[in-house]
Tab-separated table of N, CA, C and O in Angstrom:
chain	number	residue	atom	x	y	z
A	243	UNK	N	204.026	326.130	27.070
A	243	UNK	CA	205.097	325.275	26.609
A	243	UNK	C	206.289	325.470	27.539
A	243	UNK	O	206.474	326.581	28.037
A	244	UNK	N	206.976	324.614	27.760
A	244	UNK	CA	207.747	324.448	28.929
A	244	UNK	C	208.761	323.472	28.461
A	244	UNK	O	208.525	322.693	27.537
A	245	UNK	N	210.222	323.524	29.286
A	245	UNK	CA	211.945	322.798	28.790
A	245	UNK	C	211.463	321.343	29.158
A	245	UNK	O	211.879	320.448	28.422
A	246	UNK	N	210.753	321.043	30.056
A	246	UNK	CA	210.779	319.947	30.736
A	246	UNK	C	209.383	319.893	31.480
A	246	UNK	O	208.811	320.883	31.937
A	247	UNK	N	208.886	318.489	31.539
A	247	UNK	CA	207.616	317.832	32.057
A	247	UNK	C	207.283	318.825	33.404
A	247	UNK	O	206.078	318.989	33.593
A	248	UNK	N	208.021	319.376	34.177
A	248	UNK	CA	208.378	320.113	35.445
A	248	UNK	C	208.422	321.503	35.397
A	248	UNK	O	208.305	322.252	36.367
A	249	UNK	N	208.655	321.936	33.829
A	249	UNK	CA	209.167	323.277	34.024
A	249	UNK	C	207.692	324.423	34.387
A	249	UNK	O	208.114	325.568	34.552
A	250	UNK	N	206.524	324.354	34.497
A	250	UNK	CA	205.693	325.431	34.599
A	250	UNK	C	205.313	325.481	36.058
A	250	UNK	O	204.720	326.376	36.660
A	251	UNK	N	206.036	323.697	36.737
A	251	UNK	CA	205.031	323.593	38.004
A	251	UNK	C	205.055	325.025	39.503
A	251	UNK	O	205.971	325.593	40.097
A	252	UNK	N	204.276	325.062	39.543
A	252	UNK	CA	203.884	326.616	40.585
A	252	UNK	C	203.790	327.376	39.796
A	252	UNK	O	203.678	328.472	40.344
A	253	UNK	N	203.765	327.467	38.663
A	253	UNK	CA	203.097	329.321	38.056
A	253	UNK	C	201.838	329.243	38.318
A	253	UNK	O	201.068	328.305	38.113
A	254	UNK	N	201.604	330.498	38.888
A	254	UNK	CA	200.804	331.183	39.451
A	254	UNK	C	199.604	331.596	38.856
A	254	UNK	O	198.562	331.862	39.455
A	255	UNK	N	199.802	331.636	37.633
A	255	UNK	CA	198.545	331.786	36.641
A	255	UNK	C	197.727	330.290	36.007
A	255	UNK	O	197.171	330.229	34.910
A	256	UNK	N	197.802	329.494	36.714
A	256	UNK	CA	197.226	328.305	36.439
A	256	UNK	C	197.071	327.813	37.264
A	256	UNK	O	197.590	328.200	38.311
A	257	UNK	N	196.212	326.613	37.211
A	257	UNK	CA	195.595	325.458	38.350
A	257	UNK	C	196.660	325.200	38.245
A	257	UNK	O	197.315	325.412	37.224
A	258	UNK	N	197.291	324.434	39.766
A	258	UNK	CA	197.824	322.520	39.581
A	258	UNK	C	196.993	321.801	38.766
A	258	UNK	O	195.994	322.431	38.420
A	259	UNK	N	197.115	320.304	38.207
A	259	UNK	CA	196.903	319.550	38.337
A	259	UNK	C	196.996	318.684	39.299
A	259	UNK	O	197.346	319.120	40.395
A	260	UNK	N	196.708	317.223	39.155
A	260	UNK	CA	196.021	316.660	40.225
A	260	UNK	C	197.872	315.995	40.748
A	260	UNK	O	198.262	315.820	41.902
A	261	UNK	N	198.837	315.711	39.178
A	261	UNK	CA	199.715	315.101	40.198
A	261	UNK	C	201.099	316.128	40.599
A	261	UNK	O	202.111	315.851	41.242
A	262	UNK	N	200.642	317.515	39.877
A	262	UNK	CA	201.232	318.418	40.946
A	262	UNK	C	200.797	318.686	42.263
A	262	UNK	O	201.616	318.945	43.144
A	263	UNK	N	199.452	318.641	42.501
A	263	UNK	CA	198.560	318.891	43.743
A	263	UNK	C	199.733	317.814	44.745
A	263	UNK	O	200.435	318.211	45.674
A	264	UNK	N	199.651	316.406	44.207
A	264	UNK	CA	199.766	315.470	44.979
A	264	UNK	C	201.617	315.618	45.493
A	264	UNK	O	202.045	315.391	46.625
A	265	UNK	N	202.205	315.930	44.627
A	265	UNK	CA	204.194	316.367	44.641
A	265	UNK	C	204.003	317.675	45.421
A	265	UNK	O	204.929	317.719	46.232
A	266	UNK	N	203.378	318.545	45.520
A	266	UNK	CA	203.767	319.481	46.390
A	266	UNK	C	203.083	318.964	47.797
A	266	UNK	O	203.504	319.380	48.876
A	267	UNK	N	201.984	318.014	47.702
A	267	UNK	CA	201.663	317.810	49.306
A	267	UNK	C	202.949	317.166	49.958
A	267	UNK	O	203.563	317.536	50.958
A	268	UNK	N	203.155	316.240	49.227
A	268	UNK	CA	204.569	315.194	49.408
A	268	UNK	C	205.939	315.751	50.123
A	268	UNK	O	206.784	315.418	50.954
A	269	UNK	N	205.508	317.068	49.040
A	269	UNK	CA	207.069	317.739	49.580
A	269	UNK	C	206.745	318.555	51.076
A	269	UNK	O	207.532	318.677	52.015
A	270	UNK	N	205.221	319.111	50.978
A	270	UNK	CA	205.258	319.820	52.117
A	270	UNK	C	205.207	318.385	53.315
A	270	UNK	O	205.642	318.476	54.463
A	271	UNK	N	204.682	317.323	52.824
A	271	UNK	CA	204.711	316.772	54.553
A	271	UNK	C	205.885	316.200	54.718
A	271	UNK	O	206.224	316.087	55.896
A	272	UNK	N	206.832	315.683	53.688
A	272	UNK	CA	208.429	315.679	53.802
A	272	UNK	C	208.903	316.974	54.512
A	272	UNK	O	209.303	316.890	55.673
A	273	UNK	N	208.884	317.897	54.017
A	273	UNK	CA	209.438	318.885	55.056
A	273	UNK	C	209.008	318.801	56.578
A	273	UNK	O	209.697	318.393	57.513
A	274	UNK	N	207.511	319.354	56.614
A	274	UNK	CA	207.060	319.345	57.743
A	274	UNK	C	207.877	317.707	58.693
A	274	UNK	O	207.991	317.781	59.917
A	275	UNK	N	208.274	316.607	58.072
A	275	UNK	CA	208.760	315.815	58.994
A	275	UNK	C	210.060	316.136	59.168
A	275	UNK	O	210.629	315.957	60.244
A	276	UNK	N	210.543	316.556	58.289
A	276	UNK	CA	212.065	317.332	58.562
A	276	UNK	C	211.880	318.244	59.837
A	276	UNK	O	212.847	318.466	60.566
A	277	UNK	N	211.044	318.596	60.014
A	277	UNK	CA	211.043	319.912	61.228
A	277	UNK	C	210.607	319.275	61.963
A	277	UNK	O	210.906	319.883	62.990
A	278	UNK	N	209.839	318.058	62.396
A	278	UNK	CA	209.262	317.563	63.460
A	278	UNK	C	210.907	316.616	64.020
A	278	UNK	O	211.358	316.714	65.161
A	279	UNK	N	211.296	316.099	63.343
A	279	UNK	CA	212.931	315.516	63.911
A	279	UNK	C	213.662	316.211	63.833
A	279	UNK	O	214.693	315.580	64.069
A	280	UNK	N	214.017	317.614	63.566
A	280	UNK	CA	214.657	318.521	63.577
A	280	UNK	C	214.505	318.878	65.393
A	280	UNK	O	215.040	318.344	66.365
A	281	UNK	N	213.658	319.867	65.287
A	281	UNK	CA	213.205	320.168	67.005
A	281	UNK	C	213.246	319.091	67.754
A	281	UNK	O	214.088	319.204	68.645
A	282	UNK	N	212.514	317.800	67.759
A	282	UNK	CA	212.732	316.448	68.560
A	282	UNK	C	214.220	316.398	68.969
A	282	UNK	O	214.643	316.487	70.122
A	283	UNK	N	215.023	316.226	67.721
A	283	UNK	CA	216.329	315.899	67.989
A	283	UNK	C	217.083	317.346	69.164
A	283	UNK	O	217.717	317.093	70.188
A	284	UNK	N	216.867	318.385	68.792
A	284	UNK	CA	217.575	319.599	69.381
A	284	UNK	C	216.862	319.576	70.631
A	284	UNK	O	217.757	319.612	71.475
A	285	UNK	N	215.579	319.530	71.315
A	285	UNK	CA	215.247	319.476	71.959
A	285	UNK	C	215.149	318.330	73.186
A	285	UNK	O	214.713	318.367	74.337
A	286	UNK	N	215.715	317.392	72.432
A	286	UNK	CA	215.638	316.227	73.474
A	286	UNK	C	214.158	315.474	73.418
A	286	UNK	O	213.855	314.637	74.269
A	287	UNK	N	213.285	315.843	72.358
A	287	UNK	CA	211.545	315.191	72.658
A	287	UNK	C	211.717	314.097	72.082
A	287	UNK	O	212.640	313.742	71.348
A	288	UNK	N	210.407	313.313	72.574
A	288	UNK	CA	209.779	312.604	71.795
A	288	UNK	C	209.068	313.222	70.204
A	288	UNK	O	208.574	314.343	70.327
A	289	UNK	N	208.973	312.587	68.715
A	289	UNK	CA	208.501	313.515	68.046
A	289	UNK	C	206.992	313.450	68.137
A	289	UNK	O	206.329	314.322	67.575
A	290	UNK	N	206.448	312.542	68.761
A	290	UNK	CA	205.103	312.573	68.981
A	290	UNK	C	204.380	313.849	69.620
A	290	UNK	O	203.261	314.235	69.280
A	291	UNK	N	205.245	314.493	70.670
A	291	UNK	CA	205.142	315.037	71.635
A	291	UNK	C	205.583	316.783	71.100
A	291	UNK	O	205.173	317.847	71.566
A	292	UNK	N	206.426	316.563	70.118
A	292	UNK	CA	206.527	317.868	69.270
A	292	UNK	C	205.591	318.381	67.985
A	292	UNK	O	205.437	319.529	67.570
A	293	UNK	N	204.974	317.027	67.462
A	293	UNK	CA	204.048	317.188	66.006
A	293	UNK	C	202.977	317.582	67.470
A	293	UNK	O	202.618	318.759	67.426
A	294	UNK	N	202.417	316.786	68.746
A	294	UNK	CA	201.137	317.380	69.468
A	294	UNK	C	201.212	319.069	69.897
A	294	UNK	O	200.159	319.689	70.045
A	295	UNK	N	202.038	319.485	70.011
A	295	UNK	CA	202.226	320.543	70.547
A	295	UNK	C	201.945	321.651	68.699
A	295	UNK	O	201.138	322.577	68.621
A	296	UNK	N	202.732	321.232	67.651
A	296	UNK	CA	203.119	322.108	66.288
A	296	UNK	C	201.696	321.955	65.380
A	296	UNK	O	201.136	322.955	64.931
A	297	UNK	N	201.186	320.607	65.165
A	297	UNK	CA	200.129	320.458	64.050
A	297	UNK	C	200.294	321.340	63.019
A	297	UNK	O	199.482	322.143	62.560
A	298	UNK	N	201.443	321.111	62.692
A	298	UNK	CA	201.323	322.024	61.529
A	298	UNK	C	201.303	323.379	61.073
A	298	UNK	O	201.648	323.779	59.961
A	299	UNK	N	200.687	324.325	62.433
A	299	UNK	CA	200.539	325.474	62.333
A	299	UNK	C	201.922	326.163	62.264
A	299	UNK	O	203.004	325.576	62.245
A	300	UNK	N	201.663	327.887	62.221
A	300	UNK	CA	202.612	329.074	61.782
A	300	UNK	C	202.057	329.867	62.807
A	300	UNK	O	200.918	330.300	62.984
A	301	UNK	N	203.394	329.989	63.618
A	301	UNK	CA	203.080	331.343	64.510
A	301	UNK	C	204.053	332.244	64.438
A	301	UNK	O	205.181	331.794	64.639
A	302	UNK	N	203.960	333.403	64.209
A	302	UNK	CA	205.166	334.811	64.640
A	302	UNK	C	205.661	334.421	65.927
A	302	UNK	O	204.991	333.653	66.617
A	303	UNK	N	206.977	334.953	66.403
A	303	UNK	CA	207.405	335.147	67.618
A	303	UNK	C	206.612	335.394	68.664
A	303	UNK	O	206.364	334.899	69.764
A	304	UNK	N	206.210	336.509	67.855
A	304	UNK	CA	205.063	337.373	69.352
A	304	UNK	C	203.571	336.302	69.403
A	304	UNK	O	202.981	335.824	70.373
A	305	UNK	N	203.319	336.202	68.018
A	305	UNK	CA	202.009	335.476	68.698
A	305	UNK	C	202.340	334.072	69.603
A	305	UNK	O	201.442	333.485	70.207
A	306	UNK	N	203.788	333.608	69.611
A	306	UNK	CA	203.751	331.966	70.212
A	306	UNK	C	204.343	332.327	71.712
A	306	UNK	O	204.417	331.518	72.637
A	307	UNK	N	204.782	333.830	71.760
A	307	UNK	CA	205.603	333.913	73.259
A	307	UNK	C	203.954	334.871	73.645
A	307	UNK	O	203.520	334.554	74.752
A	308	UNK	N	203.521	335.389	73.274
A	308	UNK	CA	202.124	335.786	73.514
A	308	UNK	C	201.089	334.676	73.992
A	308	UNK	O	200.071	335.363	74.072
A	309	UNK	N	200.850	333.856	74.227
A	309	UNK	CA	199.616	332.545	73.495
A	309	UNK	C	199.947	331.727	74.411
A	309	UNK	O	201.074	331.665	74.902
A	310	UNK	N	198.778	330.876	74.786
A	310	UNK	CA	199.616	329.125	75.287
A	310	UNK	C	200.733	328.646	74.915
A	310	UNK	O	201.546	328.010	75.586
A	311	UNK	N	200.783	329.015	73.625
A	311	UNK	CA	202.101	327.997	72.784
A	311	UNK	C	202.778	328.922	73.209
A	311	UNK	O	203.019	328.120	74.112
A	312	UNK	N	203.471	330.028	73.537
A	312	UNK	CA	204.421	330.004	74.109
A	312	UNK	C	204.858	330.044	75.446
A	312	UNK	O	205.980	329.834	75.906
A	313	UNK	N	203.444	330.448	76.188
A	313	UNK	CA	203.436	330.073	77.992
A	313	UNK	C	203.679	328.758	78.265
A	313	UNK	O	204.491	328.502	79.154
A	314	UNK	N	203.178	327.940	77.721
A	314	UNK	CA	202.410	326.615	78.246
A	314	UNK	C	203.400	325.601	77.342
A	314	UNK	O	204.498	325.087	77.559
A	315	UNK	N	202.586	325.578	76.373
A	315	UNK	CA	202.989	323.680	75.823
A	315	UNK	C	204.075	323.815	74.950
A	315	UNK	O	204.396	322.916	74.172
A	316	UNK	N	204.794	325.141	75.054
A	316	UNK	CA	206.457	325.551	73.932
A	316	UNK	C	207.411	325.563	75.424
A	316	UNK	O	208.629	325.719	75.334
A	317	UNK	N	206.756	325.389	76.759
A	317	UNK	CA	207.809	325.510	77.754
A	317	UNK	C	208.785	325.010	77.817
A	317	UNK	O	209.690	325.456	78.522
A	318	UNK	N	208.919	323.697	76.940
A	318	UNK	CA	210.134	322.968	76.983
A	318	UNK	C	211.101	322.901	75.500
A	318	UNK	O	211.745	321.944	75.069
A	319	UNK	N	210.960	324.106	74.991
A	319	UNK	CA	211.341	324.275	73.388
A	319	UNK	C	212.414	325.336	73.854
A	319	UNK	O	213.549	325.112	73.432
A	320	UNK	N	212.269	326.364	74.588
A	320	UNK	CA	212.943	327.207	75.556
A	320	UNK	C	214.443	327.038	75.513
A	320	UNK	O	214.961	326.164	76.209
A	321	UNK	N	215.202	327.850	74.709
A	321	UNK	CA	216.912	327.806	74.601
A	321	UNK	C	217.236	328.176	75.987
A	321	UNK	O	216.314	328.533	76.721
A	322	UNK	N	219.028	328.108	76.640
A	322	UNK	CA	219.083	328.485	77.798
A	322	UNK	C	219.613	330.212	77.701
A	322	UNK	O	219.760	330.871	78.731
């Protein structure tokens, strides 16, 4: 039992349902586009050219300055 239609959504001891499943994808690919025009914009990219390089993934510092992604295709993400 819960204050509001909203109030249990993410406890941890239960499934989602299907149209929480669907509000948290929403929110994560709303964000995730927040960060793809976020970097575009600071960086000067195209965002095409920043979602090809990110897909979505999570890297630590060390693993992206370690890795291609940070030799190679993060070369132009590079503060001065």
């Amino acid at each position: 039992m819960g204050t509001s239609e909203n109030a249990s959504f993410g406890n941890p001891f239960r499934r989602l349902d299907a149209g929480e499943r669907e509000k948290l994808s929403g929110l994560v690919s709303h964000t995730y586009g927040l960060f793809i025009d976020t970097v575009a914009r600071g960086r000067d990219m195209d965002k095409e050219a920043v979602d090809v390089v990110a897909q979505g993934r999570v890297w630590t510092g060390r693993q992206a300055s370690g890795s291609w992604t940070g030799g190679q295709a993060w070369e132009g993400f590079r503060t001065p």
